[in-house]
Coordinates of C-alpha atoms and ligand atoms in Angstrom, one line a residue:
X268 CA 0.0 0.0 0.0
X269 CA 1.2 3.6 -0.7
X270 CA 2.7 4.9 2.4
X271 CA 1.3 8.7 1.3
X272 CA -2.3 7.1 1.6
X273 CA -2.1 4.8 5.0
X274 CA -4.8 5.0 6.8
X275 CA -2.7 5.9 9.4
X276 CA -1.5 9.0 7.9
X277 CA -5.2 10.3 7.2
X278 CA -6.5 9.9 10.9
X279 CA -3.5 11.9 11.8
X280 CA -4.6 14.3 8.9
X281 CA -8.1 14.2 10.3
X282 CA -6.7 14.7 13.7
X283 CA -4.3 17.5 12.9
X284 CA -7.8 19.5 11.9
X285 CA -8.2 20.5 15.5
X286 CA -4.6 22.5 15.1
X287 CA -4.8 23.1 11.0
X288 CA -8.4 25.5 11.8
X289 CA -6.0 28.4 11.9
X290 CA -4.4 27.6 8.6
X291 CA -3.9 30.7 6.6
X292 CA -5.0 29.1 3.2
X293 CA -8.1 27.6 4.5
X294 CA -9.6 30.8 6.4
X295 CA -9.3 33.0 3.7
X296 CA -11.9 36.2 4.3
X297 CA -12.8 38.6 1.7
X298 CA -10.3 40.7 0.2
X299 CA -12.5 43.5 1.5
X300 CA -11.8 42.8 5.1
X301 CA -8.0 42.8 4.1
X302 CA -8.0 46.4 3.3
X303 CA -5.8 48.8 5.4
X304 CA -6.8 53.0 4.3
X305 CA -3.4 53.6 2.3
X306 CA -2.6 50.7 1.6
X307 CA -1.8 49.7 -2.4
X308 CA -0.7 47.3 -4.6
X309 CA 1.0 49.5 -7.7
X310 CA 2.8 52.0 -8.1
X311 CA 2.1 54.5 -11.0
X312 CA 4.9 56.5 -13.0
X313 CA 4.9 60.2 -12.7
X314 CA 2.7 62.0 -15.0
X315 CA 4.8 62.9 -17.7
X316 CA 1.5 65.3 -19.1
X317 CA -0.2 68.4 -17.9
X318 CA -2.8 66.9 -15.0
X319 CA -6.6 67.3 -15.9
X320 CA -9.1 68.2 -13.5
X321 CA -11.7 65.5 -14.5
X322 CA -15.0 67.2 -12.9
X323 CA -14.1 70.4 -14.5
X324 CA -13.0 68.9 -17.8
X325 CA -16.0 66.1 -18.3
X326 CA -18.8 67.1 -15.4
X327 CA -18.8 66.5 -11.8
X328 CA -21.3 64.0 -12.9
X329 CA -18.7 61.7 -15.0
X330 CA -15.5 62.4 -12.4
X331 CA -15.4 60.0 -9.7
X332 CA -13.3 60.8 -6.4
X333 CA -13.5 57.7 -4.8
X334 CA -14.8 53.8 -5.1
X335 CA -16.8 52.8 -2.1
X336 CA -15.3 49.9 -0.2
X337 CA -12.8 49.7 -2.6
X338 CA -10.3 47.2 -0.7
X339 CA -6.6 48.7 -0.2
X340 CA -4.1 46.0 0.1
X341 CA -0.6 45.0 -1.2
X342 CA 0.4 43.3 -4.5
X343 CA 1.2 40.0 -2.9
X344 CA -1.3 40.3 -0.4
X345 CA -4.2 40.4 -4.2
X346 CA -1.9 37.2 -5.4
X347 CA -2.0 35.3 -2.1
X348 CA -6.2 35.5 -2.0
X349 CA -6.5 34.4 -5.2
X350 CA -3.9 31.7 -4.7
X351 CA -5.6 30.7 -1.4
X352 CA -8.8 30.8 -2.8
X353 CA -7.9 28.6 -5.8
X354 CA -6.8 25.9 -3.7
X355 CA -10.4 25.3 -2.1
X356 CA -10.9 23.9 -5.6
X357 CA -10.3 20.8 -7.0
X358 CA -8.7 20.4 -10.2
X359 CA -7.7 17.6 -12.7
X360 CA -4.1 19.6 -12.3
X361 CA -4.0 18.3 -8.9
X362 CA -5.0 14.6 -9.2
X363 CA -7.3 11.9 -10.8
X364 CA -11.2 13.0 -11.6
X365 CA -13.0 9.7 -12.0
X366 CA -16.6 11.1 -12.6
X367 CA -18.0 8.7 -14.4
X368 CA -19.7 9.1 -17.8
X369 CA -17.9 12.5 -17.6
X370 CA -14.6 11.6 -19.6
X371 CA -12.7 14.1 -17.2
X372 CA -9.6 13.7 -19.2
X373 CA -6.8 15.9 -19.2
X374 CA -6.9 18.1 -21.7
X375 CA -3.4 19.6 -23.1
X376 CA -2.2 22.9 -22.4
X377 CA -1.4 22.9 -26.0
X378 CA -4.6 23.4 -27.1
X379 CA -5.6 26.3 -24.7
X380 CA -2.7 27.9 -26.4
X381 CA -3.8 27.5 -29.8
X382 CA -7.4 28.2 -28.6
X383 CA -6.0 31.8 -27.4
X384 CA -4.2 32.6 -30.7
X385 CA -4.8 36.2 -31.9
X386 CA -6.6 35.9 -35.2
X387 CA -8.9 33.1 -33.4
X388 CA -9.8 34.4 -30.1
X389 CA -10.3 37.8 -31.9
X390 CA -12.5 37.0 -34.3
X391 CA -16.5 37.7 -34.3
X392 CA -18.7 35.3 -35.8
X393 CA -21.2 38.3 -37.2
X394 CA -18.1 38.9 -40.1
X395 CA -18.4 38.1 -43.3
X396 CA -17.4 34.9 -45.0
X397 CA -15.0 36.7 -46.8
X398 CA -12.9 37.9 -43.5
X399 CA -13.7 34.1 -41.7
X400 CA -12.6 32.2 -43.9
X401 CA -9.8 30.6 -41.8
X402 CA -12.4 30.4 -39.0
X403 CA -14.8 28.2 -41.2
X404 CA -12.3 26.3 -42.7
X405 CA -11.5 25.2 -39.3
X406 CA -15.0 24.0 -39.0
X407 CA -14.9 22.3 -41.9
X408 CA -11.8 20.6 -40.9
X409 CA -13.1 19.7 -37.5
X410 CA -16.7 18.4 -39.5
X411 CA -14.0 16.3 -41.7
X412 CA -12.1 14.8 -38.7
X413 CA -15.6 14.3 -37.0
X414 CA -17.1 12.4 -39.9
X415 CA -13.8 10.2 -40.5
X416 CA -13.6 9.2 -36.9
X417 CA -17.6 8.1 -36.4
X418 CA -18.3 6.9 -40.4
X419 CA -20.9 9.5 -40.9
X420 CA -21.9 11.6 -43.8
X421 CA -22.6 15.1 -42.9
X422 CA -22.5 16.9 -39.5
X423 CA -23.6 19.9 -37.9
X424 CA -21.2 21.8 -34.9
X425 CA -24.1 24.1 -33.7
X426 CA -25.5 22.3 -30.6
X427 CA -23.6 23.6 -27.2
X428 CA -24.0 20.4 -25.5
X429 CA -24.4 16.8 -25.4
X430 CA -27.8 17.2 -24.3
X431 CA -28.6 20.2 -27.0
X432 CA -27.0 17.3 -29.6
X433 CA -29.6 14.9 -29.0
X434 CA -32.4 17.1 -28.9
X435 CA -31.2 18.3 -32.3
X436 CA -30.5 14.7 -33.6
X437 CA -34.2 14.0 -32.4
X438 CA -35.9 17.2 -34.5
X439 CA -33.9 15.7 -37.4
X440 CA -35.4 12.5 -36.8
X441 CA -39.1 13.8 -36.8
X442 CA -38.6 16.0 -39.8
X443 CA -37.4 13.3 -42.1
X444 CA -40.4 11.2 -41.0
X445 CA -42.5 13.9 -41.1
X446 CA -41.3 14.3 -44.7
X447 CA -42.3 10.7 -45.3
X448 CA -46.0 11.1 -44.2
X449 CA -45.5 10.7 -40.1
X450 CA -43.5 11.8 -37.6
X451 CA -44.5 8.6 -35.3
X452 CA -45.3 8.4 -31.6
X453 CA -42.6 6.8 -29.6
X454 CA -38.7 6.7 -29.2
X455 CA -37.5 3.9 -27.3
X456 CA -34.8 4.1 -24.7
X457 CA -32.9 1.1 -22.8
X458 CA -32.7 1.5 -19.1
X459 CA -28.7 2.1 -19.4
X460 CA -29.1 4.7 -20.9
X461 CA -28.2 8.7 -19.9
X462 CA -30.8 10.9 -17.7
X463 CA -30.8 13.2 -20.6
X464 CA -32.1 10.8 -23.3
X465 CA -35.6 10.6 -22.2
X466 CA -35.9 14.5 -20.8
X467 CA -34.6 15.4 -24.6
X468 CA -37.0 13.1 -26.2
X469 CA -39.6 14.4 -24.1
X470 CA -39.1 17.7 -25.8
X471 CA -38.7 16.8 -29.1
X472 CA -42.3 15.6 -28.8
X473 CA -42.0 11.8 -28.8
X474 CA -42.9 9.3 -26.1
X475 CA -40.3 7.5 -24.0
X476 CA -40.7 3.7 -24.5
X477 CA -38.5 2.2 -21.9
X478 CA -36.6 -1.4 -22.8
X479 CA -35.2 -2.8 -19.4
X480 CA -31.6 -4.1 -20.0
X481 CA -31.0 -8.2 -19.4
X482 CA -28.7 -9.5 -16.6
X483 CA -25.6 -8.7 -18.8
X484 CA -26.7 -5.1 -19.5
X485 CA -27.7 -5.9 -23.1
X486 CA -30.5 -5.6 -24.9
X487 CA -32.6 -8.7 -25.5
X488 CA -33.0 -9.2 -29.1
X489 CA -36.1 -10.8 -29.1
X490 CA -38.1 -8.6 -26.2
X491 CA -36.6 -5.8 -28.3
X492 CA -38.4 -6.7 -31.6
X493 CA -42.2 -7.0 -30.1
X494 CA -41.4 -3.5 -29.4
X495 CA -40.4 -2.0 -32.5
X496 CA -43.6 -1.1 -34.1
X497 CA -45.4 1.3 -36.7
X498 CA -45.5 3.7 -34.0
X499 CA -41.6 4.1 -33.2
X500 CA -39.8 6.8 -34.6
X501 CA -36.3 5.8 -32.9
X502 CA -34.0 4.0 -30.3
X503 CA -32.3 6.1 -28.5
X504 CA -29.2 4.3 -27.2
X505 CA -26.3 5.3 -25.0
X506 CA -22.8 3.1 -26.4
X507 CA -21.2 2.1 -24.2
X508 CA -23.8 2.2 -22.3
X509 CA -23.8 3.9 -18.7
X510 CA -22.7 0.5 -17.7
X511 CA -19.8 1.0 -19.3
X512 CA -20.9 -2.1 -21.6
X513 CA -21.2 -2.1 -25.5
X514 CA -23.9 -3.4 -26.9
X515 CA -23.0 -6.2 -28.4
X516 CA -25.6 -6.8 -31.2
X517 CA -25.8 -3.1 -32.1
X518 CA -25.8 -4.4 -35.9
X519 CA -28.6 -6.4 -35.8
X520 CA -30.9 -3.5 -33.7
X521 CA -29.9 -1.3 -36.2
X522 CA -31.5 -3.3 -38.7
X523 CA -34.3 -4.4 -37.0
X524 CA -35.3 -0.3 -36.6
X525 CA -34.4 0.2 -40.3
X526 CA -37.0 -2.7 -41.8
X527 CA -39.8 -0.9 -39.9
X528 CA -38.6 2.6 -40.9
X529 CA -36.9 3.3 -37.9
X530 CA -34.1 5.3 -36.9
X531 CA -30.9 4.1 -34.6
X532 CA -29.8 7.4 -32.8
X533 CA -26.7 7.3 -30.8
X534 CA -25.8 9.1 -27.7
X535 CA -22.0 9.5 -28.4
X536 CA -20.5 11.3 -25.4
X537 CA -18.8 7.7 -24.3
X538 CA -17.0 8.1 -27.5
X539 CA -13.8 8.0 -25.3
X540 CA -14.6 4.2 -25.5
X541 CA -14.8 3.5 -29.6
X542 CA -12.9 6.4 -31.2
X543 CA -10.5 4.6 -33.7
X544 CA -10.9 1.6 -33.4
X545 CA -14.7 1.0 -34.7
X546 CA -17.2 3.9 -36.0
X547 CA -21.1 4.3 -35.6
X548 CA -21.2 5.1 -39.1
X549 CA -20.6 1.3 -40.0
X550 CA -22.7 -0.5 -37.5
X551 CA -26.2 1.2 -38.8
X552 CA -26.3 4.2 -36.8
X553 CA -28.1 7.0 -38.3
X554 CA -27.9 10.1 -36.3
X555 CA -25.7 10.7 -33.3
X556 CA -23.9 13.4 -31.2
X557 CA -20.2 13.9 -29.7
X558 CA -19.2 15.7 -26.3
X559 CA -16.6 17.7 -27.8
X560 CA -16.2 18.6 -24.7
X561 CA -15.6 15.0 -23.2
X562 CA -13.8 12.7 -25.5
X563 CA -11.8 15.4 -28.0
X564 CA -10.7 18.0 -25.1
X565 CA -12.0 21.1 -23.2
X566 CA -11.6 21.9 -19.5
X567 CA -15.1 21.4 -18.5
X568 CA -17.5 20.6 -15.2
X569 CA -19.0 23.6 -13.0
X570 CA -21.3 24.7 -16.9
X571 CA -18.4 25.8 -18.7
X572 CA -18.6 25.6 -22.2
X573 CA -19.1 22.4 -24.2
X574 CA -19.8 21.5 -28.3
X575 CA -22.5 18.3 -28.8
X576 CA -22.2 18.2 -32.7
X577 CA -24.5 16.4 -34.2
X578 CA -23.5 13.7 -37.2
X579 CA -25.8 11.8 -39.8
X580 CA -26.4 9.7 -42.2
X581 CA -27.0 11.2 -45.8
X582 CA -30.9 10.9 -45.5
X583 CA -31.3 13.3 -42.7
X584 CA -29.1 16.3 -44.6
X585 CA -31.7 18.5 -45.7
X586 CA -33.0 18.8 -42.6
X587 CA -29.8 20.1 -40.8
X588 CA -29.8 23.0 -38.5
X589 CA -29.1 26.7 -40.9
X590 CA -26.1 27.7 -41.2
X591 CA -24.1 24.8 -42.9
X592 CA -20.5 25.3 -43.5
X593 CA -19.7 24.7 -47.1
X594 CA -16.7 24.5 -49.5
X595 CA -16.7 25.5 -52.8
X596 CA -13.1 26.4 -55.1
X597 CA -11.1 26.8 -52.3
X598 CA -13.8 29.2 -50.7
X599 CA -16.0 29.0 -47.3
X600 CA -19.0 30.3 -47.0
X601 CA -22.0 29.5 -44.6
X602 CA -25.2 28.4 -46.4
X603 CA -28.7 29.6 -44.8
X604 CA -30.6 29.0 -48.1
X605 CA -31.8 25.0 -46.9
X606 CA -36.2 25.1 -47.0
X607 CA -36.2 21.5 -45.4
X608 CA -33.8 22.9 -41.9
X609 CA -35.7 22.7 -38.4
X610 CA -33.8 26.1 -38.6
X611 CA -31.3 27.1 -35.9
X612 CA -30.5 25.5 -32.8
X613 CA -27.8 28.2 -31.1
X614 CA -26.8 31.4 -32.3
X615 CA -23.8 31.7 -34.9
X616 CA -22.1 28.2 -35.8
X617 CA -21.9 27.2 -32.1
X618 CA -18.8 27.6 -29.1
X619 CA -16.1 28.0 -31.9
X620 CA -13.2 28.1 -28.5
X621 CA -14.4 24.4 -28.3
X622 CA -14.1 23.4 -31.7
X623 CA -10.9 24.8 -32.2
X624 CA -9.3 22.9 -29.2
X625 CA -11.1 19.3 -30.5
X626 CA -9.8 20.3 -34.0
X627 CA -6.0 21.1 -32.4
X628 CA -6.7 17.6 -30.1
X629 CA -7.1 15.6 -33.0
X630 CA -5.0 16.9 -35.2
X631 CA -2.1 16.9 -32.8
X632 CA -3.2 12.8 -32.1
X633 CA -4.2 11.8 -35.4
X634 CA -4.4 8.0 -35.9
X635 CA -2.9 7.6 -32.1
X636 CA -6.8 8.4 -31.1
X637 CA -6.9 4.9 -31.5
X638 CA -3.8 4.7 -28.8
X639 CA -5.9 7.0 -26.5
X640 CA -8.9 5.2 -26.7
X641 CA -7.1 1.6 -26.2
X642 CA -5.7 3.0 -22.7
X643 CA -8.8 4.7 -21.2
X644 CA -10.2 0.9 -21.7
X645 CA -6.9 -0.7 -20.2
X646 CA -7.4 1.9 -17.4
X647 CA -11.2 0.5 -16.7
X648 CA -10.3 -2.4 -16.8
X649 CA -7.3 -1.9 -14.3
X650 CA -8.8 -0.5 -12.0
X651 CA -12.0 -3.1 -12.1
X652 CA -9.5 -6.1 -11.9
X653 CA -8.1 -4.2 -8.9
X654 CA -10.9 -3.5 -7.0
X655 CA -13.4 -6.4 -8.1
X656 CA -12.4 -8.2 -4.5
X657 CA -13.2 -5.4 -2.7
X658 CA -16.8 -3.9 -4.2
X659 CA -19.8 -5.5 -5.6
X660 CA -19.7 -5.7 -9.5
X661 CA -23.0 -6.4 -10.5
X662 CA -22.3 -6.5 -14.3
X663 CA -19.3 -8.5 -14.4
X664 CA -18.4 -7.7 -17.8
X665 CA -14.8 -6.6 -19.5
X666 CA -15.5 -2.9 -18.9
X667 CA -15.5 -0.1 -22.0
X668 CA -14.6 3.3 -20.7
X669 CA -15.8 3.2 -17.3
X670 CA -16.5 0.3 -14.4
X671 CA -19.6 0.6 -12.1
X672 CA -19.4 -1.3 -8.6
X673 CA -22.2 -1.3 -6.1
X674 CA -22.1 -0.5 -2.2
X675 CA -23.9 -3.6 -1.5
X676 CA -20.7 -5.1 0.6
X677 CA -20.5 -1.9 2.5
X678 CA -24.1 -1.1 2.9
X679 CA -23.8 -4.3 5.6
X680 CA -22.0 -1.7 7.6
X681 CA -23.9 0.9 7.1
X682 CA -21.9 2.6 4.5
X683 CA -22.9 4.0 1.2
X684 CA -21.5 4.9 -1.7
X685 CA -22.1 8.8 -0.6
X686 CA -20.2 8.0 2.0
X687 CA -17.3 6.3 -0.1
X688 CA -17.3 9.3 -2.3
X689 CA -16.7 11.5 0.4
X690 CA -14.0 9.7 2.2
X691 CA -12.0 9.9 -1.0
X692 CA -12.3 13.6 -1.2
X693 CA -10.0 13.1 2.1
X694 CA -7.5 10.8 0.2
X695 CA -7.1 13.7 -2.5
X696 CA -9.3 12.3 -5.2
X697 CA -12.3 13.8 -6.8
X698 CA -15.3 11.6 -5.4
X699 CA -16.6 9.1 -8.2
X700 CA -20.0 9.3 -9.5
X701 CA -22.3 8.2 -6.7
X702 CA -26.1 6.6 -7.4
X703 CA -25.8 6.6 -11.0
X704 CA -26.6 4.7 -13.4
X705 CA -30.0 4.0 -11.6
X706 CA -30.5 0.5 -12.6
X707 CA -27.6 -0.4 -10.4
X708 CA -28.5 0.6 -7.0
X709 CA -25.7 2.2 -5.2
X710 CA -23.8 3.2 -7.7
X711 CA -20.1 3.7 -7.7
X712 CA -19.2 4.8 -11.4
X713 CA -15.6 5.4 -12.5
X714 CA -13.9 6.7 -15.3
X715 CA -10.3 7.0 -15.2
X716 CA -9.8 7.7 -18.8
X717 CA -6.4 7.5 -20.6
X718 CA -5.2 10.2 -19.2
X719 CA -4.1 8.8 -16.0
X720 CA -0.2 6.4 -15.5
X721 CA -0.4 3.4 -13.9
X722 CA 1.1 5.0 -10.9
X723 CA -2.3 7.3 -10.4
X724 CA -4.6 4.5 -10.7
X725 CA -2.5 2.4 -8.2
X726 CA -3.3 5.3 -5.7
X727 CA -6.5 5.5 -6.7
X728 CA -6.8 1.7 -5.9
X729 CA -5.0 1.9 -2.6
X730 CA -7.2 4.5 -1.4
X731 CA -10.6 2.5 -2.5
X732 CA -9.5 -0.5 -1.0
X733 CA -8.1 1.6 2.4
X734 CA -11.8 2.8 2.5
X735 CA -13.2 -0.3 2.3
X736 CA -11.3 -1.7 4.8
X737 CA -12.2 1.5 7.2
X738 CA -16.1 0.9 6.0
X739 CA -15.8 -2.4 8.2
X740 CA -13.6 -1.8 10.9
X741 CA -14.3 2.0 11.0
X742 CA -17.6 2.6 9.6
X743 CA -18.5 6.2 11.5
X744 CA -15.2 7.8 10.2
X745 CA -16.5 6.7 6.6
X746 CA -20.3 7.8 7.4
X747 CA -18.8 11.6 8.6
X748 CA -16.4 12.3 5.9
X749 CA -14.6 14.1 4.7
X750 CA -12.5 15.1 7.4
X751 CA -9.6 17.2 5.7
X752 CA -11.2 19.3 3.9
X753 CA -12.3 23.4 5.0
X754 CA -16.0 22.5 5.2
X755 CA -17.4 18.8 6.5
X756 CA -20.5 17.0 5.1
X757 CA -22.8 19.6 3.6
X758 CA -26.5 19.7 4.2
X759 CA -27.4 18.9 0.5
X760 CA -30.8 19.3 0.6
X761 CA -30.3 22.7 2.2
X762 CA -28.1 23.8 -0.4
X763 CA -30.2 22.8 -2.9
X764 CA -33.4 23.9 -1.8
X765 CA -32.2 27.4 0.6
X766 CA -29.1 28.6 -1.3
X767 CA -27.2 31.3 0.4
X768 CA -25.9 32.7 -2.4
X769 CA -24.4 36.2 -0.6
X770 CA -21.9 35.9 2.1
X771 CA -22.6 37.6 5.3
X772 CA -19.6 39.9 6.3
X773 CA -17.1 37.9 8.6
X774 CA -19.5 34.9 8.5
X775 CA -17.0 32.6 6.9
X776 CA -14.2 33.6 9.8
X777 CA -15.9 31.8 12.6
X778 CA -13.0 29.6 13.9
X779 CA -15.3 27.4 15.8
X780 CA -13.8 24.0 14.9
X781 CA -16.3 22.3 12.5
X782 CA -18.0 19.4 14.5
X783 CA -17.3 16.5 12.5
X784 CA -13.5 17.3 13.4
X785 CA -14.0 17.6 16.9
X786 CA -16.5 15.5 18.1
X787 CA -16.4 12.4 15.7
X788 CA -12.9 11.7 14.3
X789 CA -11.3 9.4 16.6
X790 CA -7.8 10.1 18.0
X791 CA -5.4 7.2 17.4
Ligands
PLP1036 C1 -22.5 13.9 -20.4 C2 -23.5 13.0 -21.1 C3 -24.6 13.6 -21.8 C4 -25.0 15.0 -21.7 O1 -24.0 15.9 -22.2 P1 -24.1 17.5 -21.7 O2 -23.0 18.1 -22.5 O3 -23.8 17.5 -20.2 O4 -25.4 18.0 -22.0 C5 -25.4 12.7 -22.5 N1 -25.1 11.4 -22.6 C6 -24.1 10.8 -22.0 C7 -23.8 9.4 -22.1 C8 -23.2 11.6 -21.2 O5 -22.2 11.0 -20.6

């Protein structure tokens, strides 16, 4: 076992809460409350120009003397805030984020670099093709690289998210049926499939048709025929599935939809899992979306930007969102004159930061995607091989991107994975993703990705296994995490339901020792 990870060493962490409450970094105030009259942080040159007397020159109306509250403190004293400030965060520059179905890879400082380039980051989408065109040939690049990688025929890069994909892939759907004489009624949707599957089916119009997996998170082919009728517009079906499990007769479903008129729309944001080495294109799917954002590269959690392009099959083209990106000669130019689009989806041609970074990402891999993809698996698998004697697997299957284990071992002890999740935080790991996918009750769902050496999943398994040794021999410590961290076990619910969204002056400096750390943690 790591020696940096011994249970051992954490209770003394936990313990050394009691003396670490005074800690600098961890009871940052406002900067406001830093502020000493006279104090400052630059310096200015001397005027080398005639001064101006602002109210006499512009108004007393326009000259301001002062800034209320305006905090005065030193240049390193503004640098160490910040810096303390940032380190309440947790960051994939710190250690391993195994949220599953996230695909929290690391994503290379490269490609913030190029994604800052003057000329790119300048540019405004409302200029003319003839100024843009390196900007729209990048899209059309990225459409290329996108269409290569998946086997389909045209794409559009408008939708902001995975979710905003689907719901786009869906309109598609219902306007080419609607072209051939009926939309239809229903879209069906396994019960491995993501949360936002049904809710964007829901608004495209359809009703969800659920199909409940078999004991190897598959779809049974023969339940799944009596269900494909006249009145089914689609499957919608998440591969790898949120098991982290492909479906292993994808081919045939696909065919099954397609002699009843059908459509087979994938829910790509576990392309992390397929990328080079097999493509949706070829196994009968006909619409699908990407997380740009997840499997080809942008910093992203907390709502930050994302890109869920859509890509299709040749049948659904006329129906794309306006604009399309087109080539002519040499030229770019983007094409609103299509009478069968379901019209726009986002303003301009979508988050073009996120599209140049997935275009720089694969560019800068090329066919080593394939490498990338083969060691997010080999990671999964790892760390299920590693930890299978030590959490429930309830789908013992070789493992795609990510591996879900259950609490049901720890649950004897009245542990859950909630708990689990917040005991890691204290071994310096970004919980997993607790309770999720909801067919497996008492989730643990992990997702190393590729980014991650052998040596960060081995602490990652020494930690998992350290916690479920404490969850029998130590259950309360597990139940009351985490204990090293500036704030204990958060009233969710309260959060969620009574935000207090403004701090209350000097609120935040009470230095009464947070309970957990004096009353529970035991001292060794
Ligand atoms: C993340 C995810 C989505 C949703 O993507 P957003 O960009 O968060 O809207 C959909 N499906 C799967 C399988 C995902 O992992």
């Amino acid at each position: 076992m790591n020696q940096k990870h011994s249970t051992t060493d954490l209770e003394a962490t936990s313990n050394g809460i009691k003396k670490a409450r005074g800690h600098v970094s961890q009871n940052e105030g406002l900067i406001f409350e830093k502020s000493v009259t006279g104090k400052r942080g630059i310096e200015f040159p001397p005027l080398d120009v005639p001064a101006v007397d602002a109210a006499k020159e512009l108004g007393a109306e326009f000259a301001r003397g002062s800034v209320e509250g305006f905090p005065e403190v030193s240049e390193i004293e503004v640098i160490r805030h910040f810096t303390r400030l940032s380190t309440w965060n947790y960051a994939i520059d710190l250690g391993m984020y195994p949220l599953g179905s996230c695909t929290m890879k690391y994503n290379p400082r490269v490609n913030e670099f190029v994604a800052r380039l003057d000329g790119l980051a300048t540019e405004h989408p409302s200029q003319p093709d003839a100024v843009s065109q390196g900007c729209l040939r990048i899209m059309h690049d990225l459409e290329k690289c996108l269409l290569e990688i998946t086997g389909m025929d045209a794409a559009s890069l408008e939708p902001v998210a995975g979710a905003q994909g689907e719901l786009t892939g869906l309109l598609l759907i219902r306007a080419y049926l609607e072209s051939k004489g009926s939309a239809r009624k229903k879209v069906l949707i396994p019960d491995s499939a993501h949360g936002t599957n049904p809710a964007s089916v829901v608004i495209a119009g359809y009703e969800v048709e659920n199909i409940k997996s078999n004991g190897r998170g598959q779809i049974d082919i023969e339940h799944f025929r009596q269900f494909v009728t006249e009145d089914v517009a689609a499957l919608m079906i998440t591969n790898p599935s949120t098991l982290g499990v492909y479906e292993e007769n994808i081919a045939e479903i696909a065919a099954i939809l397609h002699e009843r008129g059908a459509l087979l729309y994938m829910d790509g944001a576990n392309m992390n899992a397929l990328a080079g080495i097999t493509r949706p294109g070829d196994f009968g799917v006909d619409v699908m979306h990407l997380n740009l954002h997840k499997t080809f590269s942008t910093p992203h959690g907390g709502g930050g930007p994302g890109a869920g392009p859509v890509l299709i099959k040749k049948i659904l083209e006329p129906f794309l969102p306006v604009p399309v990106v087109r080539e002519q000669n040499g030229k770019f130019a983007l094409d609103f004159n299509r009478p069968q689009s379901i019209g726009r989806v986002r303003a301009y041609g979508g988050n073009f930061g996120v599209l140049l970074r997935a275009l720089a990402y694969t560019l800068a891999y090329g066919p080593g995607i394939r490498q990338a993809t083969e060691d997010a698996v080999l990671n999964a698998n790892y760390i299920r091989k590693h930890l299978e004697d030590f959490y429930d697997l309830p789908y013992n299957l070789p493992s795609m991107h990510e591996v879900v284990f259950s609490d049901a071992r720890q649950k004897k002890h009245g542990v859950n994975t909630m708990d689990i999740a917040k005991r890691l935080i204290d071994y310096g790991f970004h919980p997993y993703t607790t309770a999720f996918p909801l067919i497996v009750a008492g989730a643990l769902m992990i997702e190393p990705t590729e980014s991650e050496s052998k040596e960060e999943c081995d602490l990652f398994i020494d930690a998992m296994r350290a916690i479920a040794a404490e969850a029998e021999t130590n259950p309360e410590l597990v139940k009351t995490a985490p204990h090293a961290t500036r704030v204990g076990r958060l009233d969710e619910v309260a959060a969620a339901r009574k935000p207090i969204l403004r701090w209350k002056p000097r609120q935040h400096l009470d230095t009464t020792p947070h309970k957990i750390a004096t009353t529970v943690v035991p001292t060794a």
